[in-house]
Short mmCIF file of C-alpha atoms in Angstrom, two decimals:
data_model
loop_
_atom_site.label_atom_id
_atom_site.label_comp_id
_atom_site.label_asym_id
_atom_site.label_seq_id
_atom_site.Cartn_x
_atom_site.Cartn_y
_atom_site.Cartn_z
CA UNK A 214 54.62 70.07 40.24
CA UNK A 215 56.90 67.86 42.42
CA UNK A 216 55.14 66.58 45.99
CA UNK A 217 56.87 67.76 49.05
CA UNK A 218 59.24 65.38 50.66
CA UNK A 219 57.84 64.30 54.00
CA UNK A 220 60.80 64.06 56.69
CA UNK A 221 60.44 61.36 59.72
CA UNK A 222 57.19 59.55 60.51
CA UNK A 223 55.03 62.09 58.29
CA UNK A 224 56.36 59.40 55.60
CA UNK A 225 54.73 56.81 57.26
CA UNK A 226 50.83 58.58 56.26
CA UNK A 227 51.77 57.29 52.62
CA UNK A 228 51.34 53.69 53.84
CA UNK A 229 48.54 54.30 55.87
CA UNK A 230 45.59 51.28 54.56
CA UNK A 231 48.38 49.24 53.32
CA UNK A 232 49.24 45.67 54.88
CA UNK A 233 52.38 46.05 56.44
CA UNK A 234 54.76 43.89 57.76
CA UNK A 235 56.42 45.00 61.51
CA UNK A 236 59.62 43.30 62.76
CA UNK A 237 59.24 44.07 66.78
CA UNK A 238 62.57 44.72 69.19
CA UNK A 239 61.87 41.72 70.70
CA UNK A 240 61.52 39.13 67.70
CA UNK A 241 57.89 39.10 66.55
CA UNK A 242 56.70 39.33 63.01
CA UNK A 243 53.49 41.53 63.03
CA UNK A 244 51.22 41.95 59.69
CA UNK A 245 48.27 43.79 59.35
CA UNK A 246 46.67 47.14 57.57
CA UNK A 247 48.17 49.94 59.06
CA UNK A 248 45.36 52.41 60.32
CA UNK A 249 47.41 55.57 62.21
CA UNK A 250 50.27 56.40 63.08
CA UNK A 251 51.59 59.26 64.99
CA UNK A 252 54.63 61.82 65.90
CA UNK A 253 56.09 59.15 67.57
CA UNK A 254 55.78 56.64 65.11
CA UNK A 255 53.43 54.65 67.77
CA UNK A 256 51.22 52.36 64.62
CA UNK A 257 47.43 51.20 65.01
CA UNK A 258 47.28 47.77 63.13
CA UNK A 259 44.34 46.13 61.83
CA UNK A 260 43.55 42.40 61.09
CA UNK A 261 47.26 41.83 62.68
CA UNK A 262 48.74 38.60 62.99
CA UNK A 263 51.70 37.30 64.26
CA UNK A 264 53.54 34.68 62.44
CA UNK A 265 56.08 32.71 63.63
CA UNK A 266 58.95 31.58 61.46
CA UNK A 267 60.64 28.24 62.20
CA UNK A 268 62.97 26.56 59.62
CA UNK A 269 60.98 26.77 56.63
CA UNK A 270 57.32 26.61 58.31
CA UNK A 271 55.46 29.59 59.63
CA UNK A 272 52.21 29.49 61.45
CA UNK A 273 49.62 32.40 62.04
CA UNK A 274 48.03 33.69 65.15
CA UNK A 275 45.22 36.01 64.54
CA UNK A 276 45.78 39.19 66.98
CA UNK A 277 43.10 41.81 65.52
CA UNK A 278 43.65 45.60 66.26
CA UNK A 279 47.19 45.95 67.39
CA UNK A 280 49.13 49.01 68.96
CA UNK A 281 52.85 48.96 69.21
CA UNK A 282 54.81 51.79 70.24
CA UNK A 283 57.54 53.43 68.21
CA UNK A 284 59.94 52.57 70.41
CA UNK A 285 59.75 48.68 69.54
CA UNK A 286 59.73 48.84 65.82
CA UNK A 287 62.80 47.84 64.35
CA UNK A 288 61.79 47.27 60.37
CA UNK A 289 58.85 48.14 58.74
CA UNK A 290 57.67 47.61 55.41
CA UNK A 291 54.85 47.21 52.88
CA UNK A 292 54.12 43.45 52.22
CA UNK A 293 53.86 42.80 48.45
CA UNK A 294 50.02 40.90 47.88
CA UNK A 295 51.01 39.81 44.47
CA UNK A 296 54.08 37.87 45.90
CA UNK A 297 52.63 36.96 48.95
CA UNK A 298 51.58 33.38 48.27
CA UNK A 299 54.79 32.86 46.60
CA UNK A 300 56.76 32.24 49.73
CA UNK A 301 59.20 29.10 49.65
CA UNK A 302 57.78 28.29 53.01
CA UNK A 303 54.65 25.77 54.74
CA UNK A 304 52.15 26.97 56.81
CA UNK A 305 51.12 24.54 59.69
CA UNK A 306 48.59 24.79 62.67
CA UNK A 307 49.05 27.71 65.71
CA UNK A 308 49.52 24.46 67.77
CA UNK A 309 52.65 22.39 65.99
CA UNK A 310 54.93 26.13 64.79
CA UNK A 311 54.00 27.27 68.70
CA UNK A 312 55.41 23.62 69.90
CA UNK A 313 58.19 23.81 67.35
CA UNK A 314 59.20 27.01 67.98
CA UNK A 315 59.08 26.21 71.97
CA UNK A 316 62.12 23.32 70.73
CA UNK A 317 63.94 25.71 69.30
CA UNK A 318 64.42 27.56 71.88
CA UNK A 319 64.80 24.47 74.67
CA UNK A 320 67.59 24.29 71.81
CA UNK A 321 68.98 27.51 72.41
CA UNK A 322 69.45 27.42 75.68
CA UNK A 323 70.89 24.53 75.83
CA UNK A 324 73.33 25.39 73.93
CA UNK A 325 73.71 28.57 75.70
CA UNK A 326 73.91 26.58 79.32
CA UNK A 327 77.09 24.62 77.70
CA UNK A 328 79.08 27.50 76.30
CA UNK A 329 78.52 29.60 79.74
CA UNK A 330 80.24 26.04 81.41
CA UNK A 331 82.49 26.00 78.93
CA UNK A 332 83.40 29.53 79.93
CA UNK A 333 83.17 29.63 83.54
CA UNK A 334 85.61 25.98 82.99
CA UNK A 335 87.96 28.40 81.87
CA UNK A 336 87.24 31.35 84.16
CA UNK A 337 85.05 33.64 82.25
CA UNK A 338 81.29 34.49 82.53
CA UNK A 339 78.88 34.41 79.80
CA UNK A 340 76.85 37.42 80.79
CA UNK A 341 73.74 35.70 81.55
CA UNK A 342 75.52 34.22 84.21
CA UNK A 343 76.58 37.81 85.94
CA UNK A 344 73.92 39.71 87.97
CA UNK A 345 72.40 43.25 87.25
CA UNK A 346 73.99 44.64 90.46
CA UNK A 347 77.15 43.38 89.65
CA UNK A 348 77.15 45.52 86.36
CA UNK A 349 77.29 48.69 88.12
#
């Protein structure tokens, strides 16, 4: 006999114990064993870390029991333990990815500070240049 399809987050109880990796709404990487999960998709984490990607180094920050809400999850998926120390990336200390990745985005906004002048030259705002209220 055929097992019942499980609609919504009921199919997350199939991954329940398995390490997971959680892409988060605002940019973090999340892995760790998923524990429970409920209506709402809210997940309870275990032996999380974050890792932080930049170029082709990464660097882990040990986080422990971790709760996100559903709400912030924007890809999940099962992390592959056989392939796992196959990735075509270094790992380097906390300190140097959390200093690299701190350049990066110095970097970025930077860049972003020279196209908004580049607009506003040319009489257009870059919309981190236009206030809240003025939206509505």
């Amino acid at each position: 006999m055929n097992k019942p399809e499980l609609e919504g987050t009921a199919h997350l109880l199939d991954e329940l114990d398995k390490k997971l990796m959680v892409l988060l709404r605002d940019g973090r990487t999340l892995i760790g064993y998923l524990r429970s999960v409920d209506q709402f998709a809210n997940l309870v984490l275990h032996r999380t870390i974050e890792r932080i990607h930049v170029g082709k180094e990464y660097g882990d920050i040990p986080r422990g029991v971790f709760i996100v809400r559903g709400e912030n999850v924007v890809l999940l998926g099962e992390i592959d333990t056989e392939k796992e120390g196959e990735l075509p990336l270094s790992e380097v200390s906390v300190e140097d990815i959390l200093d690299a990745q701190r350049k990066e985005q110095e970097q970025k906004q930077d860049q972003q500070k020279k196209i908004a002048k580049a607009l506003q030259e040319r009489g257009m705002h870059f919309m981190s240049d236009i206030n809240q209220e003025d939206m509505y």
